[in-house]
Coordinates of C-alpha atoms and ligand atoms in Angstrom, one line a residue:
M1 CA 56.8 52.1 -19.1
D2 CA 58.9 49.6 -21.2
N3 CA 62.1 48.5 -19.7
R4 CA 64.4 50.8 -21.9
S5 CA 62.3 53.7 -20.9
L6 CA 62.7 52.7 -17.4
I7 CA 66.7 52.8 -18.0
D8 CA 66.4 55.8 -19.5
R9 CA 64.6 57.4 -16.7
L10 CA 67.1 56.1 -14.1
K11 CA 69.6 57.7 -16.1
D12 CA 67.9 61.2 -15.8
T13 CA 66.3 60.9 -12.4
H14 CA 68.8 58.6 -10.7
S15 CA 66.0 56.7 -9.0
L16 CA 62.9 54.3 -9.6
E17 CA 59.8 53.3 -7.8
R18 CA 59.9 49.7 -6.2
E19 CA 57.5 48.6 -8.8
Q20 CA 59.8 49.7 -11.6
W21 CA 62.7 48.0 -10.2
I22 CA 60.8 45.0 -9.6
Q23 CA 59.6 45.0 -13.3
L24 CA 63.3 45.7 -14.6
I25 CA 64.3 42.6 -12.7
D26 CA 61.6 40.1 -13.5
T27 CA 61.3 41.0 -17.1
F28 CA 64.8 42.1 -18.5
T29 CA 65.6 40.6 -22.0
D30 CA 69.2 40.1 -23.2
A31 CA 68.5 43.3 -25.4
D32 CA 67.7 45.3 -22.3
R33 CA 70.8 44.1 -20.4
E34 CA 72.8 45.1 -23.4
Y35 CA 71.3 48.3 -23.5
A36 CA 71.8 49.0 -19.6
A37 CA 75.4 47.8 -20.3
D38 CA 75.9 50.3 -23.1
T39 CA 74.4 53.2 -21.0
A40 CA 76.4 52.1 -18.0
R41 CA 79.8 51.8 -20.0
A42 CA 79.1 55.3 -21.3
V43 CA 78.4 56.8 -18.1
A44 CA 81.6 55.2 -16.6
Q45 CA 84.0 56.1 -19.3
G46 CA 82.6 59.7 -19.2
I47 CA 83.9 59.8 -15.6
F48 CA 87.0 57.2 -15.6
G49 CA 87.7 56.9 -19.1
H50 CA 89.0 53.5 -19.8
D51 CA 90.8 53.5 -16.3
I52 CA 90.3 50.7 -14.1
Y53 CA 91.4 51.1 -10.4
I54 CA 93.4 48.1 -8.9
R55 CA 93.0 47.2 -5.3
G56 CA 95.1 44.6 -3.6
I57 CA 93.3 42.4 -1.1
I58 CA 95.0 40.9 1.6
E59 CA 92.9 38.0 3.3
F60 CA 94.7 37.9 6.6
S61 CA 92.5 35.8 8.7
N62 CA 89.8 33.3 8.1
I63 CA 88.8 32.9 11.6
C64 CA 85.2 34.0 12.1
R65 CA 82.9 34.3 15.1
N66 CA 79.9 34.4 12.8
D67 CA 77.9 31.8 11.4
C68 CA 76.4 33.2 8.1
L69 CA 74.5 30.5 6.4
Y70 CA 76.1 31.2 2.9
C71 CA 79.6 31.6 3.9
G72 CA 82.5 29.0 3.6
I73 CA 84.5 30.5 6.5
R74 CA 81.4 30.5 9.0
R75 CA 82.2 29.2 12.3
S76 CA 80.5 26.0 12.1
N77 CA 82.4 25.0 8.9
T78 CA 84.9 22.7 10.9
S79 CA 86.3 21.6 7.4
A80 CA 87.8 24.9 6.9
E81 CA 91.5 25.1 7.5
R82 CA 92.1 28.1 9.8
Y83 CA 94.9 30.7 9.4
R84 CA 96.0 34.1 10.7
L85 CA 98.5 36.2 9.4
D86 CA 100.6 38.4 12.0
E87 CA 101.4 42.0 11.4
D88 CA 104.7 41.5 9.8
E89 CA 103.3 39.1 7.3
I90 CA 100.5 41.3 6.2
I91 CA 102.9 44.3 6.1
S92 CA 105.1 42.1 3.5
C93 CA 102.0 41.7 1.5
C94 CA 101.6 45.5 1.4
D95 CA 105.1 46.2 0.4
A96 CA 105.1 43.7 -2.3
G97 CA 101.7 45.0 -3.6
R98 CA 103.2 48.6 -3.5
R99 CA 106.0 47.3 -5.7
M100 CA 103.5 45.8 -8.1
G101 CA 101.9 49.3 -8.3
F102 CA 99.0 48.9 -6.0
M103 CA 98.0 52.1 -3.9
T104 CA 95.1 50.9 -2.2
F105 CA 95.2 47.6 0.5
V106 CA 92.1 46.0 1.1
L107 CA 92.6 44.2 4.5
Q108 CA 89.9 41.4 4.8
C109 CA 89.0 39.1 7.5
G110 CA 86.7 36.9 9.2
E111 CA 85.3 38.5 12.6
D112 CA 88.4 37.2 14.2
G113 CA 88.5 38.0 18.0
A114 CA 92.3 37.8 18.1
Y115 CA 92.1 41.2 15.7
P116 CA 90.4 43.5 17.9
A117 CA 90.2 47.1 16.8
Q118 CA 92.9 48.2 18.9
R119 CA 95.3 45.5 17.2
L120 CA 93.9 46.4 13.8
A121 CA 94.3 50.1 14.7
A122 CA 98.0 49.7 15.3
L123 CA 98.6 47.8 12.0
V124 CA 96.7 50.3 9.9
Q125 CA 99.0 52.9 11.5
R126 CA 102.2 51.1 10.6
I127 CA 101.0 50.6 7.1
K128 CA 100.1 54.2 6.4
E129 CA 103.4 55.1 8.1
R130 CA 105.2 53.0 5.5
H131 CA 103.0 53.8 2.6
P132 CA 101.5 57.6 3.2
D133 CA 100.6 58.0 -0.4
C134 CA 98.4 54.6 -0.4
A135 CA 94.8 54.2 0.9
V136 CA 94.1 51.4 3.5
T137 CA 90.6 49.9 3.1
L138 CA 89.4 47.6 5.9
S139 CA 86.8 44.8 5.7
A140 CA 86.7 43.4 9.0
G141 CA 82.8 43.0 9.8
E142 CA 80.6 44.6 12.3
M143 CA 82.1 46.5 15.3
E144 CA 81.0 49.3 17.6
Y145 CA 81.2 53.1 17.0
A146 CA 84.2 53.3 19.3
D147 CA 86.2 50.6 17.4
Y148 CA 85.5 52.3 13.9
K149 CA 86.5 55.7 15.4
L150 CA 89.8 54.3 16.5
L151 CA 90.6 52.7 13.0
R152 CA 89.4 55.9 11.5
E153 CA 91.8 57.9 13.7
A154 CA 94.6 55.3 12.8
G155 CA 94.5 56.4 9.3
A156 CA 92.0 54.0 7.6
D157 CA 90.4 55.7 4.6
R158 CA 87.6 53.2 3.5
Y159 CA 85.5 50.4 5.1
L160 CA 83.7 47.6 3.0
L161 CA 80.8 46.2 4.8
R162 CA 78.1 44.7 2.3
H163 CA 74.6 45.0 3.8
E164 CA 73.9 41.6 2.3
T165 CA 70.2 42.3 1.9
A166 CA 68.1 45.4 2.5
S167 CA 65.2 43.4 3.5
E168 CA 64.9 42.4 7.2
E169 CA 62.9 39.2 6.6
H170 CA 65.5 38.0 4.1
Y171 CA 68.3 38.9 6.4
K172 CA 67.1 36.5 8.9
R173 CA 67.0 33.7 6.5
L174 CA 70.7 34.2 5.4
H175 CA 72.1 34.7 8.9
P176 CA 71.7 33.1 12.4
A177 CA 69.5 34.6 15.0
S178 CA 72.6 35.9 16.7
M179 CA 73.0 38.5 13.9
S180 CA 70.9 41.4 13.3
F181 CA 70.1 43.4 10.4
S182 CA 69.5 46.7 12.7
H183 CA 73.1 46.3 13.8
R184 CA 74.6 45.9 10.3
M185 CA 72.7 48.9 9.3
K186 CA 73.8 50.7 12.2
C187 CA 77.4 50.1 11.4
L188 CA 77.0 51.2 7.8
E189 CA 75.8 54.7 9.4
D190 CA 78.6 54.8 11.6
L191 CA 81.4 54.2 9.4
R192 CA 79.8 57.0 7.0
E193 CA 79.5 59.4 10.0
L194 CA 83.2 58.8 10.9
G195 CA 84.3 59.8 7.3
F196 CA 85.2 56.5 6.0
Q197 CA 84.4 56.0 2.1
V198 CA 82.0 53.3 2.5
G199 CA 81.2 50.1 0.6
A200 CA 77.8 48.3 0.9
G201 CA 76.6 45.6 -1.5
M202 CA 74.8 42.3 -1.8
M203 CA 74.9 38.9 -3.5
I204 CA 72.7 38.3 -6.5
G205 CA 70.7 35.2 -6.2
S206 CA 71.3 34.4 -2.6
P207 CA 68.9 31.9 -1.3
Y208 CA 65.3 33.2 -0.9
Q209 CA 66.2 36.4 -2.5
T210 CA 63.0 37.6 -4.4
S211 CA 62.9 40.5 -6.8
G212 CA 61.1 42.6 -4.1
D213 CA 64.2 41.9 -1.8
L214 CA 66.4 43.1 -4.9
A215 CA 64.1 46.2 -5.4
E216 CA 64.7 47.0 -1.6
D217 CA 68.6 46.6 -2.3
M218 CA 68.4 49.1 -5.1
L219 CA 66.2 51.5 -3.2
F220 CA 68.6 51.3 -0.2
L221 CA 71.7 51.7 -2.3
G222 CA 70.0 54.8 -3.8
R223 CA 69.1 56.4 -0.3
F224 CA 72.3 55.4 1.2
R225 CA 74.5 56.2 -1.7
P226 CA 77.6 54.3 -0.7
H227 CA 81.1 55.3 -2.3
M228 CA 81.7 51.7 -3.4
I229 CA 79.4 48.9 -4.0
G230 CA 80.3 45.0 -4.0
I231 CA 78.1 43.0 -6.0
G232 CA 78.7 39.2 -7.0
P233 CA 76.6 36.0 -7.6
F234 CA 75.8 33.8 -4.9
I235 CA 77.9 30.8 -5.2
P236 CA 77.1 27.8 -3.1
H237 CA 79.9 26.5 -0.6
K238 CA 79.8 22.6 -0.3
D239 CA 80.3 22.8 3.6
T240 CA 77.5 25.1 4.2
P241 CA 73.7 24.7 4.7
F242 CA 73.4 26.4 1.3
A243 CA 75.6 23.7 -0.4
D244 CA 72.6 22.4 -2.7
M245 CA 71.1 26.0 -3.3
P246 CA 71.6 27.3 -6.9
A247 CA 74.2 29.9 -7.5
G248 CA 73.0 33.4 -8.7
S249 CA 72.4 34.5 -12.4
Y250 CA 75.4 35.7 -14.1
E251 CA 73.2 37.6 -16.4
L252 CA 71.2 39.2 -13.7
T253 CA 74.5 40.3 -11.9
L254 CA 75.6 42.1 -14.9
F255 CA 72.4 43.8 -15.4
I256 CA 72.4 45.0 -11.5
L257 CA 75.9 46.1 -11.9
S258 CA 74.9 48.2 -14.9
L259 CA 72.0 49.8 -13.2
C260 CA 74.0 50.4 -10.1
R261 CA 76.4 52.5 -12.5
I262 CA 73.6 54.3 -13.9
M263 CA 71.9 55.0 -10.8
L264 CA 75.1 56.3 -9.0
P265 CA 77.6 57.5 -11.9
H266 CA 80.6 58.1 -9.7
V267 CA 80.2 54.9 -7.6
L268 CA 83.4 52.8 -7.4
L269 CA 82.2 49.6 -8.6
P270 CA 84.7 46.3 -8.6
A271 CA 84.1 43.5 -11.2
T272 CA 84.2 41.0 -8.6
T273 CA 86.2 37.7 -8.2
A274 CA 82.7 35.9 -7.8
L275 CA 81.7 37.2 -10.9
G276 CA 84.8 35.8 -12.6
T277 CA 84.3 32.4 -10.8
I278 CA 80.6 31.7 -12.0
R279 CA 81.8 32.8 -15.9
P280 CA 85.3 32.7 -17.5
G281 CA 85.6 36.3 -18.5
G282 CA 83.0 37.4 -16.1
R283 CA 85.1 40.2 -14.8
E284 CA 85.8 41.7 -18.2
Q285 CA 82.1 41.5 -18.9
G286 CA 81.7 43.2 -15.6
V287 CA 83.9 46.2 -16.7
L288 CA 81.8 46.4 -20.1
A289 CA 78.8 46.4 -17.9
G290 CA 80.1 49.6 -16.2
A291 CA 82.4 48.1 -13.3
N292 CA 85.6 50.2 -12.8
V293 CA 87.4 48.5 -10.1
I294 CA 89.4 45.1 -9.9
M295 CA 90.7 43.6 -6.7
P296 CA 93.7 40.9 -7.2
N297 CA 94.4 38.9 -4.3
L298 CA 97.7 39.8 -2.6
S299 CA 97.5 37.2 0.1
P300 CA 100.4 34.8 0.6
D301 CA 100.1 32.0 -1.9
E302 CA 99.9 29.4 1.1
V303 CA 96.5 30.9 2.4
K304 CA 94.8 31.8 -0.7
K305 CA 93.0 28.3 -1.1
K306 CA 92.0 28.5 2.6
Y307 CA 89.8 31.9 2.1
M308 CA 87.1 30.0 0.3
L309 CA 83.8 31.8 0.8
Y310 CA 82.3 29.7 -2.0
D311 CA 83.4 26.8 -4.2
N312 CA 85.7 27.0 -7.2
K313 CA 87.1 30.4 -6.3
I314 CA 89.3 31.6 -9.0
C315 CA 93.1 32.6 -8.6
T316 CA 93.8 30.5 -5.8
D317 CA 96.4 28.7 -7.5
E318 CA 98.0 31.7 -9.1
S319 CA 100.6 33.7 -7.6
S320 CA 99.8 37.5 -7.0
D321 CA 102.2 38.8 -9.6
K322 CA 100.7 36.1 -12.1
C323 CA 97.2 37.6 -11.4
V324 CA 98.4 41.2 -11.8
R325 CA 99.8 40.3 -15.3
C326 CA 96.6 38.2 -16.2
I327 CA 94.6 41.2 -15.3
D328 CA 96.5 43.5 -17.2
L329 CA 96.1 41.5 -20.3
R330 CA 92.3 40.8 -19.6
L331 CA 91.8 44.7 -19.7
E332 CA 94.0 45.3 -22.5
R333 CA 91.9 42.7 -24.4
I334 CA 88.9 44.9 -23.9
G335 CA 90.6 48.2 -24.4
Y336 CA 91.2 49.2 -20.9
R337 CA 94.1 49.9 -18.5
P338 CA 94.7 49.3 -14.7
V339 CA 96.0 52.2 -13.2
S340 CA 98.4 52.7 -10.2
A341 CA 96.4 55.4 -8.1
R342 CA 94.4 55.4 -4.9
G343 CA 91.3 56.0 -6.8
D344 CA 89.2 57.9 -4.4
Y345 CA 85.6 58.4 -4.4
H346 CA 85.0 62.0 -6.2
V347 CA 81.9 63.6 -7.4
Ligands
5AD401 N1 79.0 33.5 -2.6 C1 79.2 34.6 -3.0 N2 79.5 35.6 -2.3 C2 79.6 35.0 -1.1 N3 80.2 36.0 0.1 C3 80.1 35.3 1.3 N4 79.8 34.1 1.0 C4 79.5 34.0 -0.3 C5 79.0 33.1 -1.3 N5 78.8 31.7 -0.8 C6 80.3 37.3 0.1 C7 79.5 38.2 1.1 C8 80.5 39.0 1.8 C9 81.6 39.1 1.1 C10 83.2 39.2 1.8 O1 81.8 37.7 0.2 O2 78.6 39.2 0.4 O3 80.0 40.3 2.5
FES402 FE1 94.3 35.8 -11.1 FE2 93.8 35.7 -13.9 S1 93.6 37.0 -12.6 S2 94.6 34.1 -12.8

Protein backbone atom coordinates (compact mmCIF):
# COMPACT_ATOMS: atom_id res chain seq x y z
CA MET A 1 0.00 0.00 0.00
CA ASP A 2 1.34 3.47 -0.73
CA ASN A 3 1.84 6.00 2.06
CA ARG A 4 -1.27 8.03 1.29
CA SER A 5 -3.38 4.90 1.39
CA LEU A 6 -1.83 4.02 4.76
CA ILE A 7 -2.76 7.45 6.10
CA ASP A 8 -6.31 6.99 4.78
CA ARG A 9 -6.44 3.56 6.35
CA LEU A 10 -5.26 4.97 9.70
CA LYS A 11 -8.07 7.53 9.51
CA ASP A 12 -10.66 4.81 8.86
CA THR A 13 -9.49 2.07 11.20
CA HIS A 14 -7.42 4.01 13.79
CA SER A 15 -4.69 1.43 13.63
CA LEU A 16 -1.91 0.12 11.43
CA GLU A 17 0.31 -2.95 11.47
CA ARG A 18 3.88 -2.70 12.71
CA GLU A 19 5.29 -3.05 9.18
CA GLN A 20 2.99 -0.28 7.96
CA TRP A 21 4.18 2.10 10.66
CA ILE A 22 7.76 1.31 9.72
CA GLN A 23 7.05 1.97 6.06
CA LEU A 24 5.51 5.37 6.84
CA ILE A 25 8.37 6.37 9.12
CA ASP A 26 11.09 5.18 6.73
CA THR A 27 9.70 6.38 3.42
CA PHE A 28 7.50 9.47 3.97
CA THR A 29 8.01 12.37 1.59
CA ASP A 30 7.23 16.04 2.14
CA ALA A 31 4.03 15.46 0.19
CA ASP A 32 3.05 12.58 2.50
CA ARG A 33 3.76 14.75 5.52
CA GLU A 34 1.61 17.55 4.11
CA TYR A 35 -1.16 15.09 3.34
CA ALA A 36 -1.02 13.78 6.91
CA ALA A 37 -0.98 17.34 8.29
CA ASP A 38 -4.01 18.32 6.16
CA THR A 39 -5.87 15.22 7.31
CA ALA A 40 -4.89 15.69 10.96
CA ARG A 41 -5.76 19.38 10.93
CA ALA A 42 -9.21 18.61 9.53
CA VAL A 43 -9.73 15.97 12.23
CA ALA A 44 -8.67 18.40 14.97
CA GLN A 45 -10.77 21.25 13.58
CA GLY A 46 -13.79 18.95 13.41
CA ILE A 47 -13.52 18.40 17.17
CA PHE A 48 -11.89 21.54 18.59
CA GLY A 49 -12.58 24.10 15.89
CA HIS A 50 -9.82 26.69 15.97
CA ASP A 51 -9.54 26.61 19.77
CA ILE A 52 -6.19 25.89 21.36
CA TYR A 53 -6.14 24.93 25.03
CA ILE A 54 -3.48 26.65 27.09
CA ARG A 55 -1.86 25.04 30.12
CA GLY A 56 0.38 26.96 32.48
CA ILE A 57 3.43 24.93 33.37
CA ILE A 58 5.16 25.56 36.67
CA GLU A 59 8.55 23.88 36.92
CA PHE A 60 8.75 23.84 40.67
CA SER A 61 11.94 21.85 41.28
CA ASN A 62 14.84 20.74 39.10
CA ILE A 63 16.24 18.44 41.77
CA CYS A 64 16.14 14.87 40.52
CA ARG A 65 17.16 11.51 41.91
CA ASN A 66 17.18 9.98 38.44
CA ASP A 67 19.92 9.94 35.86
CA CYS A 68 18.20 9.66 32.48
CA LEU A 69 21.02 9.94 29.96
CA TYR A 70 19.26 12.49 27.76
CA CYS A 71 18.14 14.92 30.43
CA GLY A 72 19.85 18.14 31.47
CA ILE A 73 18.63 17.94 35.07
CA ARG A 74 19.89 14.39 35.60
CA ARG A 75 21.46 13.77 38.97
CA SER A 76 25.00 13.46 37.55
CA ASN A 77 24.92 16.90 35.99
CA THR A 78 26.81 18.80 38.64
CA SER A 79 26.77 21.94 36.46
CA ALA A 80 23.00 22.31 36.84
CA GLU A 81 22.13 24.96 39.38
CA ARG A 82 19.48 23.37 41.54
CA TYR A 83 16.35 25.05 42.92
CA ARG A 84 13.12 24.16 44.60
CA LEU A 85 10.07 26.43 44.95
CA ASP A 86 8.04 26.20 48.13
CA GLU A 87 4.28 25.95 48.34
CA ASP A 88 3.65 29.67 48.61
CA GLU A 89 5.80 30.40 45.57
CA ILE A 90 4.00 27.74 43.54
CA ILE A 91 0.61 29.07 44.59
CA SER A 92 1.64 32.60 43.57
CA CYS A 93 2.42 31.24 40.10
CA CYS A 94 -1.02 29.62 39.93
CA ASP A 95 -2.74 32.80 41.09
CA ALA A 96 -0.87 34.84 38.49
CA GLY A 97 -1.70 32.22 35.88
CA ARG A 98 -5.37 32.33 36.75
CA ARG A 99 -5.36 36.11 36.26
CA MET A 100 -3.85 35.55 32.81
CA GLY A 101 -6.70 33.18 31.95
CA PHE A 102 -5.15 29.78 32.64
CA MET A 103 -7.48 27.09 33.93
CA THR A 104 -4.99 24.22 33.95
CA PHE A 105 -1.86 24.30 36.07
CA VAL A 106 0.79 21.75 35.24
CA LEU A 107 3.13 21.18 38.17
CA GLN A 108 6.33 19.65 36.85
CA CYS A 109 9.53 18.72 38.68
CA GLY A 110 12.44 16.35 38.79
CA GLU A 111 12.00 13.36 41.06
CA ASP A 112 12.73 15.45 44.13
CA GLY A 113 12.69 13.50 47.39
CA ALA A 114 11.81 16.67 49.30
CA TYR A 115 8.42 16.64 47.57
CA PRO A 116 7.00 13.24 48.51
CA ALA A 117 3.40 12.42 47.62
CA GLN A 118 2.03 13.60 50.97
CA ARG A 119 3.53 17.04 50.55
CA LEU A 120 2.43 17.25 46.92
CA ALA A 121 -1.07 16.12 47.85
CA ALA A 122 -1.38 18.89 50.43
CA LEU A 123 -0.24 21.38 47.79
CA VAL A 124 -2.75 20.08 45.24
CA GLN A 125 -5.50 20.39 47.82
CA ARG A 126 -4.58 24.01 48.52
CA ILE A 127 -4.56 24.86 44.81
CA LYS A 128 -7.91 23.17 44.24
CA GLU A 129 -9.42 25.05 47.19
CA ARG A 130 -8.25 28.38 45.78
CA HIS A 131 -9.11 27.55 42.19
CA PRO A 132 -11.94 25.02 42.26
CA ASP A 133 -12.80 25.69 38.62
CA CYS A 134 -9.28 24.80 37.44
CA ALA A 135 -7.60 21.53 36.62
CA VAL A 136 -4.35 20.43 38.24
CA THR A 137 -1.99 18.30 36.18
CA LEU A 138 1.02 16.69 37.81
CA SER A 139 4.24 15.75 36.06
CA ALA A 140 6.35 14.49 38.93
CA GLY A 141 7.65 11.18 37.71
CA GLU A 142 7.37 7.61 38.91
CA MET A 143 5.73 6.76 42.22
CA GLU A 144 3.92 3.85 43.79
CA TYR A 145 0.19 3.19 43.51
CA ALA A 146 -0.52 4.43 47.05
CA ASP A 147 1.24 7.72 46.29
CA TYR A 148 -0.70 8.31 43.10
CA LYS A 149 -3.86 7.44 45.02
CA LEU A 150 -3.12 10.16 47.58
CA LEU A 151 -2.61 12.67 44.80
CA ARG A 152 -5.81 11.67 43.06
CA GLU A 153 -7.77 11.90 46.31
CA ALA A 154 -6.28 15.34 46.90
CA GLY A 155 -7.95 16.42 43.67
CA ALA A 156 -5.28 16.11 40.99
CA ASP A 157 -7.04 15.69 37.66
CA ARG A 158 -4.32 14.65 35.24
CA TYR A 159 -0.83 13.16 35.22
CA LEU A 160 1.86 13.41 32.58
CA LEU A 161 4.40 10.61 32.45
CA ARG A 162 5.93 10.07 29.06
CA HIS A 163 6.65 6.42 28.46
CA GLU A 164 9.80 7.68 26.63
CA THR A 165 10.02 4.55 24.47
CA ALA A 166 7.83 1.47 24.15
CA SER A 167 10.81 -0.78 23.44
CA GLU A 168 12.43 -2.24 26.52
CA GLU A 169 15.80 -2.60 24.78
CA HIS A 170 15.73 1.03 23.73
CA TYR A 171 14.59 2.08 27.20
CA LYS A 172 17.74 0.50 28.63
CA ARG A 173 19.94 2.58 26.36
CA LEU A 174 18.31 5.84 27.49
CA HIS A 175 18.22 5.14 31.22
CA PRO A 176 20.55 3.87 33.92
CA ALA A 177 20.14 0.31 35.16
CA SER A 178 18.41 1.61 38.29
CA MET A 179 15.35 2.56 36.23
CA SER A 180 12.99 0.01 34.79
CA PHE A 181 10.75 -0.07 31.77
CA SER A 182 8.26 -2.30 33.54
CA HIS A 183 7.89 0.10 36.45
CA ARG A 184 7.28 3.01 34.13
CA MET A 185 4.59 1.07 32.31
CA LYS A 186 3.06 0.03 35.64
CA CYS A 187 2.90 3.68 36.66
CA LEU A 188 0.91 4.49 33.54
CA GLU A 189 -1.50 1.63 34.26
CA ASP A 190 -1.87 2.73 37.89
CA LEU A 191 -2.59 6.31 36.89
CA ARG A 192 -5.26 5.21 34.45
CA GLU A 193 -6.88 2.91 37.00
CA LEU A 194 -7.02 5.75 39.53
CA GLY A 195 -9.03 7.86 37.12
CA PHE A 196 -6.42 10.39 36.13
CA GLN A 197 -6.46 11.75 32.62
CA VAL A 198 -3.11 10.30 31.62
CA GLY A 199 -0.43 11.62 29.32
CA ALA A 200 2.19 9.40 27.69
CA GLY A 201 4.65 10.28 24.96
CA MET A 202 8.15 10.06 23.61
CA MET A 203 10.94 12.03 22.07
CA ILE A 204 11.45 11.80 18.33
CA GLY A 205 15.00 10.91 17.37
CA SER A 206 16.27 10.04 20.81
CA PRO A 207 19.66 8.30 20.61
CA TYR A 208 19.55 4.77 19.17
CA GLN A 209 15.86 5.08 18.26
CA THR A 210 15.02 3.02 15.18
CA SER A 211 11.92 3.16 13.02
CA GLY A 212 10.99 -0.15 14.65
CA ASP A 213 11.13 1.52 18.06
CA LEU A 214 8.93 4.38 16.87
CA ALA A 215 6.53 1.85 15.37
CA GLU A 216 6.35 0.25 18.83
CA ASP A 217 5.57 3.68 20.28
CA MET A 218 2.68 4.11 17.86
CA LEU A 219 1.38 0.61 18.57
CA PHE A 220 1.63 1.29 22.29
CA LEU A 221 -0.21 4.62 22.00
CA GLY A 222 -2.93 2.96 19.93
CA ARG A 223 -3.34 0.25 22.57
CA PHE A 224 -3.02 2.37 25.69
CA ARG A 225 -5.07 5.25 24.30
CA PRO A 226 -3.74 7.98 26.59
CA HIS A 227 -5.80 11.13 27.04
CA MET A 228 -2.74 13.26 26.27
CA ILE A 229 0.40 12.67 24.22
CA GLY A 230 3.55 14.72 24.71
CA ILE A 231 5.86 14.55 21.71
CA GLY A 232 8.89 16.62 20.90
CA PRO A 233 12.22 16.17 19.16
CA PHE A 234 15.19 14.97 21.17
CA ILE A 235 17.58 17.90 21.64
CA PRO A 236 21.03 17.25 23.09
CA HIS A 237 22.09 18.90 26.34
CA LYS A 238 25.76 19.80 26.57
CA ASP A 239 26.30 18.33 30.05
CA THR A 240 24.86 14.88 29.39
CA PRO A 241 26.34 11.70 27.89
CA PHE A 242 24.28 12.45 24.77
CA ALA A 243 25.84 15.89 24.25
CA ASP A 244 27.19 14.96 20.81
CA MET A 245 24.18 13.04 19.57
CA PRO A 246 22.18 14.61 16.73
CA ALA A 247 18.84 16.26 17.46
CA GLY A 248 15.67 14.57 16.30
CA SER A 249 14.12 15.47 12.97
CA TYR A 250 11.73 18.40 12.89
CA GLU A 251 9.86 16.96 9.93
CA LEU A 252 9.48 13.52 11.50
CA THR A 253 8.20 15.12 14.71
CA LEU A 254 5.50 16.97 12.76
CA PHE A 255 4.62 13.82 10.83
CA ILE A 256 4.28 11.76 14.02
CA LEU A 257 2.12 14.48 15.59
CA SER A 258 -0.23 14.27 12.62
CA LEU A 259 -0.34 10.48 12.77
CA CYS A 260 -1.20 10.63 16.49
CA ARG A 261 -4.06 13.03 15.80
CA ILE A 262 -5.40 10.81 13.01
CA MET A 263 -5.11 7.66 15.13
CA LEU A 264 -6.62 9.18 18.31
CA PRO A 265 -8.84 12.06 17.13
CA HIS A 266 -9.84 13.33 20.60
CA VAL A 267 -6.39 13.17 22.15
CA LEU A 268 -5.00 16.32 23.80
CA LEU A 269 -1.83 16.95 21.84
CA PRO A 270 0.54 19.80 22.70
CA ALA A 271 2.76 21.67 20.31
CA THR A 272 5.74 21.38 22.64
CA THR A 273 8.43 23.82 23.65
CA ALA A 274 11.04 21.43 22.23
CA LEU A 275 9.34 21.66 18.84
CA GLY A 276 9.51 25.46 19.07
CA THR A 277 13.16 25.20 20.08
CA ILE A 278 14.46 23.21 17.12
CA ARG A 279 12.71 25.46 14.61
CA PRO A 280 11.36 29.00 14.89
CA GLY A 281 7.62 28.72 14.37
CA GLY A 282 7.74 25.03 15.20
CA ARG A 283 4.82 25.22 17.61
CA GLU A 284 2.64 26.93 15.02
CA GLN A 285 3.51 24.22 12.52
CA GLY A 286 2.64 21.70 15.23
CA VAL A 287 -0.82 23.24 15.51
CA LEU A 288 -1.19 23.14 11.74
CA ALA A 289 -0.18 19.47 11.89
CA GLY A 290 -2.95 18.65 14.37
CA ALA A 291 -1.80 19.74 17.84
CA ASN A 292 -4.43 21.47 19.99
CA VAL A 293 -2.60 22.43 23.20
CA ILE A 294 0.15 24.90 24.07
CA MET A 295 1.87 25.00 27.44
CA PRO A 296 3.43 28.37 28.25
CA ASN A 297 5.87 28.50 31.12
CA LEU A 298 4.55 30.14 34.31
CA SER A 299 7.66 29.46 36.39
CA PRO A 300 9.19 32.49 38.13
CA ASP A 301 11.60 34.29 35.79
CA GLU A 302 14.60 33.57 38.05
CA VAL A 303 14.28 29.82 37.66
CA LYS A 304 13.31 29.50 34.01
CA LYS A 305 16.91 29.17 32.85
CA LYS A 306 17.62 26.49 35.43
CA TYR A 307 15.00 24.06 34.16
CA MET A 308 17.08 23.16 31.11
CA LEU A 309 16.24 19.67 29.95
CA TYR A 310 18.00 20.39 26.65
CA ASP A 311 20.14 23.17 25.15
CA ASN A 312 18.75 26.49 23.91
CA LYS A 313 15.25 26.06 25.33
CA ILE A 314 13.07 28.94 24.17
CA CYS A 315 11.13 31.34 26.39
CA THR A 316 13.61 31.21 29.27
CA ASP A 317 14.47 34.92 28.85
CA GLU A 318 10.85 36.00 28.56
CA SER A 319 8.42 36.78 31.34
CA SER A 320 5.33 34.61 31.53
CA ASP A 321 2.97 37.37 30.45
CA LYS A 322 5.21 38.15 27.49
CA CYS A 323 4.95 34.52 26.37
CA VAL A 324 1.20 34.58 26.77
CA ARG A 325 0.96 37.61 24.50
CA CYS A 326 3.47 36.10 22.10
CA ILE A 327 1.44 32.90 21.85
CA ASP A 328 -1.78 34.87 21.31
CA LEU A 329 -0.15 36.58 18.34
CA ARG A 330 1.42 33.44 16.96
CA LEU A 331 -1.92 31.63 17.06
CA GLU A 332 -3.79 34.57 15.62
CA ARG A 333 -1.40 34.67 12.66
CA ILE A 334 -2.34 31.09 11.75
CA GLY A 335 -6.06 31.54 12.36
CA TYR A 336 -6.34 29.95 15.81
CA ARG A 337 -7.15 31.33 19.26
CA PRO A 338 -6.10 30.36 22.78
CA VAL A 339 -9.12 29.55 24.96
CA SER A 340 -9.46 29.93 28.68
CA ALA A 341 -11.05 26.61 29.61
CA ARG A 342 -10.03 23.51 31.51
CA GLY A 343 -9.96 21.60 28.25
CA ASP A 344 -10.65 18.17 29.68
CA TYR A 345 -10.53 15.07 27.54
CA HIS A 346 -13.90 14.25 25.99
CA VAL A 347 -14.92 11.63 23.48
N1 LIG B 1 15.38 16.67 24.56
C1 LIG B 1 14.05 16.68 24.39
N2 LIG B 1 13.17 16.31 25.35
C2 LIG B 1 13.67 15.96 26.55
N3 LIG B 1 13.08 15.54 27.67
C3 LIG B 1 14.02 15.32 28.60
N4 LIG B 1 15.24 15.56 28.09
C4 LIG B 1 15.05 15.96 26.80
C5 LIG B 1 15.92 16.32 25.75
N5 LIG B 1 17.24 16.32 25.89
C6 LIG B 1 11.64 15.28 27.76
C7 LIG B 1 11.38 13.86 28.26
C8 LIG B 1 10.62 14.09 29.54
C9 LIG B 1 10.03 15.47 29.35
C10 LIG B 1 9.68 16.18 30.60
O1 LIG B 1 11.04 16.17 28.66
O2 LIG B 1 10.60 13.15 27.32
O3 LIG B 1 9.60 13.14 29.78
FE1 LIG C 1 7.66 32.61 24.86
FE2 LIG C 1 7.11 33.56 22.36
S1 LIG C 1 6.03 32.15 23.53
S2 LIG C 1 8.69 34.15 23.75
